[in-house]
CSV table of C-alpha atoms in Angstrom, one decimal:
chain,number,residue,atom,x,y,z
A,6,MET,CA,18.2,75.4,-114.2
A,7,THR,CA,17.5,74.1,-117.7
A,8,ALA,CA,19.9,75.4,-120.4
A,9,SER,CA,18.6,75.9,-123.9
A,10,VAL,CA,20.8,74.4,-126.6
A,11,VAL,CA,21.3,74.9,-130.3
A,12,LEU,CA,23.1,72.1,-132.2
A,13,ALA,CA,25.1,73.0,-135.2
A,14,GLY,CA,25.7,69.9,-137.3
A,15,ALA,CA,23.1,67.2,-136.5
A,16,ARG,CA,23.9,64.6,-139.1
A,17,GLY,CA,26.7,62.1,-139.1
A,18,HIS,CA,28.6,62.3,-135.8
A,19,GLY,CA,26.1,65.0,-134.8
A,20,ARG,CA,23.5,62.3,-134.4
A,21,ARG,CA,25.2,61.3,-131.2
A,22,HIS,CA,24.9,64.8,-129.9
A,23,LEU,CA,21.2,64.7,-130.7
A,24,ASP,CA,20.8,61.5,-128.7
A,25,ASN,CA,22.8,62.9,-125.8
A,26,ILE,CA,20.7,66.1,-125.8
A,27,ARG,CA,17.6,63.9,-125.7
A,28,ARG,CA,19.0,62.1,-122.7
A,29,LEU,CA,19.8,65.2,-120.9
A,30,GLN,CA,16.5,66.9,-121.8
A,31,ALA,CA,14.6,64.0,-120.3
A,32,ARG,CA,16.5,64.8,-117.0
A,33,GLY,CA,15.7,68.5,-117.2
A,34,THR,CA,19.3,69.5,-117.7
A,35,VAL,CA,19.0,71.0,-121.2
A,36,GLN,CA,16.3,71.9,-123.7
A,37,LEU,CA,16.9,71.7,-127.5
A,38,ALA,CA,15.9,75.0,-129.0
A,39,GLY,CA,17.3,74.8,-132.5
A,40,ILE,CA,19.2,72.8,-135.1
A,41,CYS,CA,21.6,74.4,-137.5
A,42,GLU,CA,22.1,72.4,-140.7
A,43,LEU,CA,22.5,73.4,-144.4
A,44,SER,CA,19.3,71.5,-145.1
A,45,PRO,CA,16.7,71.1,-142.5
A,46,LEU,CA,16.3,67.8,-140.7
A,47,THR,CA,13.1,65.9,-141.5
A,48,ALA,CA,10.8,64.8,-138.7
A,49,ASP,CA,12.1,61.3,-139.0
A,50,GLU,CA,15.7,62.5,-138.4
A,51,ILE,CA,14.8,64.2,-135.1
A,52,PRO,CA,14.7,61.7,-132.2
A,53,ASP,CA,11.4,61.2,-130.3
A,54,GLY,CA,11.1,63.5,-127.3
A,55,LEU,CA,12.9,66.5,-128.8
A,56,GLY,CA,9.7,68.2,-130.2
A,57,THR,CA,10.0,70.5,-133.2
A,58,PRO,CA,13.1,72.7,-132.6
A,59,GLU,CA,13.6,75.8,-134.8
A,60,GLN,CA,15.9,75.1,-137.8
A,61,SER,CA,18.1,77.4,-139.8
A,62,ALA,CA,21.3,77.2,-141.9
A,63,ASP,CA,22.5,80.4,-140.2
A,64,LEU,CA,23.9,79.8,-136.7
A,65,GLY,CA,24.0,83.5,-135.7
A,66,ALA,CA,20.3,84.0,-136.8
A,67,LEU,CA,19.3,80.8,-134.9
A,68,LEU,CA,21.0,81.9,-131.7
A,69,ALA,CA,19.4,85.3,-132.0
A,70,ALA,CA,15.9,83.8,-132.6
A,71,THR,CA,16.1,81.2,-129.9
A,72,GLY,CA,18.2,83.0,-127.3
A,73,ALA,CA,19.9,79.7,-126.7
A,74,ARG,CA,22.5,79.7,-123.9
A,75,ILE,CA,24.6,76.9,-125.3
A,76,ALA,CA,25.8,76.0,-128.8
A,77,VAL,CA,27.0,72.5,-129.5
A,78,ILE,CA,29.2,72.7,-132.6
A,79,CYS,CA,29.8,69.5,-134.5
A,80,THR,CA,30.6,70.7,-138.0
A,81,PRO,CA,33.5,70.2,-140.5
A,82,ILE,CA,36.9,71.0,-138.9
A,83,PRO,CA,37.6,74.1,-141.0
A,84,THR,CA,34.4,75.7,-139.8
A,85,HIS,CA,35.1,75.4,-136.1
A,86,THR,CA,36.7,78.7,-135.4
A,87,ALA,CA,34.2,80.8,-137.4
A,88,LEU,CA,31.2,79.1,-135.8
A,89,ALA,CA,32.7,79.3,-132.3
A,90,LEU,CA,33.3,83.0,-132.7
A,91,THR,CA,29.8,83.4,-134.0
A,92,ALA,CA,28.4,81.7,-130.9
A,93,ALA,CA,30.6,83.8,-128.7
A,94,GLY,CA,29.4,87.0,-130.4
A,95,HIS,CA,25.9,86.1,-129.4
A,96,GLY,CA,26.9,85.4,-125.8
A,97,ALA,CA,26.4,81.7,-126.2
A,98,HIS,CA,28.6,79.2,-124.3
A,99,MET,CA,29.7,76.2,-126.3
A,100,LEU,CA,30.7,72.6,-126.6
A,101,LEU,CA,33.1,72.5,-129.6
A,102,GLU,CA,34.0,69.2,-131.2
A,103,LYS,CA,37.6,68.0,-131.5
A,104,PRO,CA,39.9,68.9,-133.0
A,105,PRO,CA,39.1,72.5,-132.0
A,106,ALA,CA,40.8,74.0,-135.1
A,107,PRO,CA,42.9,72.9,-138.1
A,108,SER,CA,45.9,75.0,-137.1
A,109,TYR,CA,47.5,76.6,-134.1
A,110,ALA,CA,46.8,80.1,-135.4
A,111,GLU,CA,43.1,79.3,-135.8
A,112,PHE,CA,43.0,77.7,-132.4
A,113,ARG,CA,44.5,80.9,-130.8
A,114,ARG,CA,42.0,83.1,-132.7
A,115,MET,CA,39.2,81.0,-131.4
A,116,ALA,CA,40.4,80.7,-127.8
A,117,ASP,CA,41.3,84.4,-127.6
A,118,GLY,CA,37.9,85.4,-129.1
A,119,VAL,CA,36.0,83.2,-126.7
A,120,ALA,CA,37.9,84.6,-123.7
A,121,LYS,CA,37.3,88.2,-124.8
A,122,ALA,CA,33.6,87.4,-125.1
A,123,GLY,CA,33.6,86.0,-121.6
A,124,VAL,CA,31.8,82.8,-122.5
A,125,ALA,CA,32.7,79.3,-121.5
A,126,CYS,CA,34.0,76.8,-124.1
A,127,GLN,CA,34.4,73.1,-123.6
A,128,ILE,CA,36.4,71.1,-126.2
A,129,GLY,CA,34.8,67.7,-127.0
A,130,PHE,CA,37.5,65.3,-125.9
A,131,GLN,CA,35.0,63.0,-124.2
A,132,SER,CA,37.8,60.7,-122.9
A,133,LEU,CA,38.9,63.5,-120.6
A,134,GLY,CA,35.6,63.3,-118.8
A,135,SER,CA,36.5,59.8,-117.6
A,136,HIS,CA,36.9,59.5,-113.9
A,137,ALA,CA,39.9,57.3,-114.7
A,138,VAL,CA,42.0,60.3,-115.7
A,139,PRO,CA,42.2,61.9,-112.3
A,140,ALA,CA,42.4,58.5,-110.7
A,141,ILE,CA,45.5,57.6,-112.8
A,142,ARG,CA,47.1,60.9,-112.1
A,143,ARG,CA,46.6,60.3,-108.3
A,144,LEU,CA,48.2,56.9,-108.6
A,145,VAL,CA,51.2,58.4,-110.5
A,146,ALA,CA,51.5,61.2,-107.9
A,147,GLU,CA,51.5,58.6,-105.1
A,148,GLY,CA,54.4,56.7,-106.7
A,149,ALA,CA,52.3,53.6,-107.4
A,150,ILE,CA,54.5,52.8,-110.5
A,151,GLY,CA,57.7,54.5,-109.5
A,152,GLU,CA,59.2,57.3,-111.6
A,153,VAL,CA,57.3,57.9,-114.8
A,154,THR,CA,59.4,57.4,-117.9
A,155,GLY,CA,56.8,58.3,-120.5
A,156,VAL,CA,53.3,57.6,-121.9
A,157,GLY,CA,52.5,55.5,-125.0
A,158,GLY,CA,49.3,55.3,-127.0
A,159,ALA,CA,48.1,52.8,-129.5
A,160,GLY,CA,45.1,52.9,-131.8
A,161,ALA,CA,44.4,50.2,-134.4
A,162,TRP,CA,41.1,50.9,-136.1
A,163,ALA,CA,39.6,50.0,-139.5
A,164,ARG,CA,37.9,52.3,-142.0
A,165,ASP,CA,36.7,51.3,-145.4
A,166,GLU,CA,37.1,53.4,-148.5
A,167,ALA,CA,33.6,54.8,-148.2
A,168,TYR,CA,34.8,56.5,-145.0
A,169,TYR,CA,36.9,58.9,-147.1
A,170,ARG,CA,33.9,59.7,-149.4
A,171,ARG,CA,31.5,60.6,-146.7
A,172,ALA,CA,32.3,64.3,-146.9
A,173,PRO,CA,34.3,66.6,-149.2
A,174,TRP,CA,36.8,67.3,-146.4
A,175,ALA,CA,37.3,63.7,-145.3
A,176,GLY,CA,40.9,62.5,-145.6
A,177,ARG,CA,42.1,65.9,-146.8
A,178,ARG,CA,44.9,68.1,-145.6
A,179,ARG,CA,43.6,71.1,-147.3
A,180,LEU,CA,40.4,72.0,-149.2
A,181,HIS,CA,40.1,75.0,-151.5
A,182,GLY,CA,43.2,76.5,-149.9
A,183,THR,CA,41.9,76.0,-146.4
A,184,ASP,CA,43.6,73.8,-143.8
A,185,VAL,CA,41.6,70.6,-142.8
A,186,VAL,CA,44.2,68.2,-141.4
A,187,ASP,CA,41.9,65.3,-141.2
A,188,GLY,CA,44.5,62.7,-140.3
A,189,VAL,CA,44.4,59.6,-138.0
A,190,LEU,CA,46.2,61.4,-135.2
A,191,THR,CA,44.3,64.7,-135.4
A,192,ASN,CA,40.8,63.4,-135.8
A,193,PRO,CA,39.6,59.8,-135.4
A,194,LEU,CA,42.3,58.8,-132.9
A,195,ALA,CA,43.0,62.3,-131.6
A,196,HIS,CA,41.7,61.1,-128.2
A,197,ALA,CA,44.8,58.9,-127.8
A,198,VAL,CA,47.0,61.9,-128.2
A,199,ALA,CA,45.0,64.2,-125.9
A,200,THR,CA,44.5,61.5,-123.3
A,201,GLY,CA,48.2,60.6,-123.2
A,202,LEU,CA,49.2,64.3,-122.7
A,203,ALA,CA,46.6,64.6,-120.0
A,204,LEU,CA,47.8,61.5,-118.0
A,205,LEU,CA,51.3,63.0,-118.1
A,206,GLY,CA,50.0,66.4,-116.9
A,207,THR,CA,51.3,68.1,-120.0
A,208,THR,CA,48.2,69.6,-121.7
A,209,ARG,CA,49.2,73.2,-122.2
A,210,ALA,CA,51.0,74.6,-125.3
A,211,GLU,CA,54.0,75.6,-123.3
A,212,ASP,CA,54.4,72.0,-122.1
A,213,VAL,CA,55.6,70.9,-125.6
A,214,THR,CA,59.3,71.3,-126.4
A,215,ARG,CA,59.4,69.2,-129.6
A,216,VAL,CA,57.2,67.1,-131.8
A,217,GLU,CA,58.4,64.3,-134.1
A,218,THR,CA,56.1,62.8,-136.7
A,219,GLU,CA,56.0,60.0,-139.1
A,220,LEU,CA,53.0,60.3,-141.4
A,221,LEU,CA,52.1,57.7,-143.9
A,222,ARG,CA,49.0,56.5,-145.9
A,223,ALA,CA,47.8,53.3,-147.4
A,224,ASN,CA,44.7,54.8,-148.8
A,225,ALA,CA,44.4,57.1,-151.9
A,226,ILE,CA,43.9,60.2,-149.8
A,227,GLU,CA,45.8,63.4,-149.0
A,228,SER,CA,46.1,62.9,-145.3
A,229,ASP,CA,47.7,60.2,-143.1
A,230,ASP,CA,46.0,57.0,-142.1
A,231,THR,CA,49.0,55.2,-140.5
A,232,SER,CA,51.2,57.4,-138.4
A,233,CYS,CA,53.0,58.0,-135.2
A,234,VAL,CA,54.1,61.0,-133.2
A,235,ARG,CA,56.4,61.5,-130.2
A,236,VAL,CA,55.8,64.6,-128.2
A,237,ARG,CA,58.7,65.8,-126.0
A,238,THR,CA,57.8,67.4,-122.7
A,239,PRO,CA,59.7,68.3,-119.5
A,240,ARG,CA,58.0,65.3,-117.8
A,241,GLY,CA,58.9,62.8,-120.5
A,242,PRO,CA,57.8,61.7,-124.0
A,243,VAL,CA,54.3,60.9,-125.1
A,244,THR,CA,54.4,58.6,-128.1
A,245,VAL,CA,51.3,57.6,-130.0
A,246,ALA,CA,51.0,55.2,-132.9
A,247,ALA,CA,47.7,54.9,-134.8
A,248,THR,CA,46.3,53.4,-138.0
A,249,LEU,CA,42.9,53.1,-139.7
A,250,CYS,CA,44.2,50.1,-141.7
A,251,ALA,CA,44.2,47.4,-139.1
A,252,GLU,CA,43.4,43.8,-140.2
A,253,ARG,CA,42.2,43.1,-136.6
A,254,PRO,CA,40.9,46.3,-135.1
A,255,GLY,CA,40.9,46.7,-131.4
A,256,GLU,CA,40.2,49.1,-128.5
A,257,PRO,CA,42.6,52.0,-128.4
A,258,TYR,CA,44.5,52.6,-125.2
A,259,VAL,CA,47.2,54.7,-123.5
A,260,VAL,CA,49.8,53.3,-121.1
A,261,VAL,CA,51.8,55.2,-118.4
A,262,HIS,CA,55.2,53.6,-118.0
A,263,GLY,CA,57.0,53.8,-114.7
A,264,SER,CA,60.2,52.4,-113.2
A,265,ALA,CA,58.2,50.0,-111.0
A,266,GLY,CA,55.1,49.2,-113.1
A,267,ARG,CA,52.6,50.5,-115.7
A,268,ILE,CA,49.0,51.7,-115.9
A,269,THR,CA,47.0,50.9,-119.0
A,270,PHE,CA,43.9,52.9,-119.8
A,271,TRP,CA,41.4,51.8,-122.5
A,272,TYR,CA,39.8,55.2,-122.7
A,273,LYS,CA,36.6,54.3,-124.6
A,274,GLN,CA,35.8,51.7,-122.0
A,275,ASP,CA,36.9,53.7,-118.9
A,276,ARG,CA,38.9,50.6,-118.0
A,277,VAL,CA,42.2,50.6,-116.2
A,278,LEU,CA,44.8,47.9,-115.5
A,279,LEU,CA,47.4,48.6,-112.8
A,280,GLN,CA,50.5,46.4,-112.9
A,281,ARG,CA,53.2,47.1,-110.3
A,282,ALA,CA,56.1,45.5,-108.6
A,283,GLY,CA,55.2,43.3,-105.6
A,284,HIS,CA,51.4,43.3,-106.4
A,285,GLY,CA,49.1,41.3,-108.5
A,286,PRO,CA,47.4,43.1,-111.5
A,287,GLU,CA,44.4,45.2,-110.5
A,288,GLU,CA,41.6,46.0,-113.0
A,289,LEU,CA,39.2,48.9,-112.4
A,290,VAL,CA,36.3,50.4,-114.3
A,291,TYR,CA,35.4,54.0,-113.7
A,292,GLY,CA,32.5,56.3,-114.4
A,293,ARG,CA,32.4,59.3,-116.8
A,294,THR,CA,31.1,62.8,-116.7
A,295,ASP,CA,29.4,63.9,-119.9
A,296,LEU,CA,31.0,67.1,-121.3
A,297,LEU,CA,27.7,68.8,-122.2
A,298,GLU,CA,26.4,68.0,-118.8
A,299,ASN,CA,29.6,69.3,-117.2
A,300,LEU,CA,29.2,72.5,-119.2
A,301,ALA,CA,25.6,72.9,-118.1
A,302,GLY,CA,26.7,72.3,-114.5
A,303,HIS,CA,29.4,74.9,-114.9
A,304,LEU,CA,26.8,77.5,-116.0
A,305,ALA,CA,24.3,76.5,-113.3
A,306,GLY,CA,26.5,75.9,-110.3
A,307,GLY,CA,30.0,76.8,-111.0
A,308,ASP,CA,31.3,73.2,-111.7
A,309,GLY,CA,34.9,73.4,-113.1
A,310,LEU,CA,35.1,72.9,-116.8
A,311,LEU,CA,36.8,69.6,-117.6
A,312,VAL,CA,38.3,70.5,-121.0
A,313,PRO,CA,38.6,74.3,-121.5
A,314,PRO,CA,40.7,75.4,-124.6
A,315,VAL,CA,43.8,76.1,-122.5
A,316,GLU,CA,44.0,72.4,-121.6
A,317,THR,CA,44.1,71.4,-125.3
A,318,GLY,CA,47.0,73.7,-126.3
A,319,ALA,CA,49.6,70.8,-126.2
A,320,PHE,CA,47.3,68.8,-128.5
A,321,MET,CA,47.1,71.7,-130.9
A,322,ARG,CA,50.9,71.8,-131.0
A,323,VAL,CA,50.7,68.3,-132.3
A,324,VAL,CA,48.1,69.3,-134.9
A,325,GLU,CA,50.3,72.1,-136.0
A,326,ALA,CA,53.3,69.7,-136.3
A,327,VAL,CA,51.2,67.4,-138.5
A,328,ARG,CA,49.9,70.4,-140.5
A,329,THR,CA,53.3,71.7,-141.3
A,330,ALA,CA,55.0,68.4,-141.9
A,331,PRO,CA,55.7,67.2,-145.5
A,332,ASP,CA,52.6,65.5,-147.0
A,333,PRO,CA,52.2,61.9,-145.8
A,334,ALA,CA,54.2,59.4,-147.8
A,335,PRO,CA,52.3,56.7,-149.6
A,336,LEU,CA,53.1,53.2,-148.3
A,337,PRO,CA,54.8,51.0,-151.0
A,338,GLY,CA,52.6,48.4,-152.6
A,339,HIS,CA,54.2,45.5,-150.7
A,340,ALA,CA,53.2,47.1,-147.3
A,341,TRP,CA,49.4,47.0,-147.8
A,342,ARG,CA,46.7,45.0,-149.5
A,343,LEU,CA,43.0,45.4,-150.3
A,344,LEU,CA,40.3,43.4,-148.5
A,345,ALA,CA,38.0,43.4,-151.5
A,346,ALA,CA,34.9,42.0,-149.6
A,347,GLU,CA,35.2,44.8,-147.0
A,348,ARG,CA,36.4,47.5,-149.5
A,349,ARG,CA,39.2,48.6,-147.2
A,350,ARG,CA,42.9,48.6,-147.2
A,351,ILE,CA,45.0,46.9,-144.5
A,352,VAL,CA,48.7,47.1,-143.5
A,353,PRO,CA,49.6,43.5,-142.4
A,354,GLY,CA,51.2,43.4,-139.0
A,355,ILE,CA,50.4,47.0,-138.1
A,356,GLU,CA,48.5,46.0,-134.9
A,357,ASP,CA,51.7,44.6,-133.5
A,358,LEU,CA,53.8,47.5,-134.6
A,359,VAL,CA,51.4,50.0,-133.1
A,360,ALA,CA,51.5,48.1,-129.8
A,361,ALA,CA,55.3,48.0,-129.9
A,362,ALA,CA,55.5,51.7,-130.4
A,363,ALA,CA,53.3,52.4,-127.4
A,364,ASP,CA,55.3,49.9,-125.3
A,365,ARG,CA,58.8,51.1,-126.3
A,366,LEU,CA,57.9,54.8,-126.9
A,367,ALA,CA,59.5,54.4,-130.3
A,368,LEU,CA,58.6,55.6,-133.8
A,369,TYR,CA,57.9,53.2,-136.7
A,370,SER,CA,61.3,53.8,-138.2
A,371,GLU,CA,63.0,52.9,-134.9
A,372,LEU,CA,61.1,49.6,-134.8
A,373,GLY,CA,62.5,48.5,-138.1
A,374,ALA,CA,59.5,49.0,-140.4
A,375,ASP,CA,61.0,48.9,-143.8
A,376,TRP,CA,58.3,51.3,-145.2
A,377,ALA,CA,58.8,54.0,-142.6
A,378,PRO,CA,60.8,57.1,-143.4
A,379,PRO,CA,64.5,56.7,-142.6
A,380,GLU,CA,64.4,59.8,-140.4
A,381,GLU,CA,61.5,61.3,-138.5
A,382,VAL,CA,60.3,64.7,-139.3
A,383,SER,CA,60.9,67.0,-136.4
A,384,THR,CA,59.1,70.2,-135.5
A,385,ARG,CA,60.3,72.4,-132.6
């Protein structure tokens, strides 16, 4: 059965959704019925093979006109809850981009409204569609690395100054009095946090007992670009360090630490390295289930949803901790420098510090960074 789809937010990151819809449309899985954008896409902006979908700046009107069964929502973070509830009000199931909301209250309002409407909602953490996630959890359950002591995550990316000028909400904590929380841990490298929680099996809100944050910024923005977080759970800590100011950017990863080994997962590549006592290293590459395809399969044949809202509650506890923490501290001038040719700021040595945080499950201040806060901010 082919599911009709409306895409809300088709420019920027939304272009990837357009390309994915085209891929699935060619397979007969979905059919693009409409595009919701503030200004209509030109014919050149619509990939070949998608025809001439109906366009409107009003998602509700577009859903009513097309009768679309699925809404893909890839719009600014502060709009997620309202648009998700609009889709639910029209009986449309949805793929909602991460982060699902800018605050835990908005997340609960969205999730409760979707549940009341009786529609399916998939949150767009694509890394959780990797077949490596259940494979790693099986290895852990079988005792392949002994007793798990915690999960670390490391993300060292680079973003130029134009990245923060791409949209009014970019790099903001609030905009016109509304929460945005567009920080490194909650948006660009949010997958590291969500994937680390998933590998430990602590994805629900009630799994989080405490969150410790260290939020900093090298760029002239409101939000954080170089930060770390430690999430306390009954199964151990999940510590993630991330930056958008790497001099040498690399692939982000999460690592499960055990008493007899470790499992490293480069989640964008679906690549896993198993290192354990008494064995040589084993490297494996897994497949991945696309989240929109999974949602369509759920509607057509009852496939289990991979990332329903309830499985992102722990991540939203982290978002809430970041939201309510004091504003990110600016890094002192000696801690960063400008790469003029690339128009971006870097924090020398941050790649090594990020890796050390993931390896030792430690915060920046505990690793001796002289620019880190003397005490972490803690949220229960």
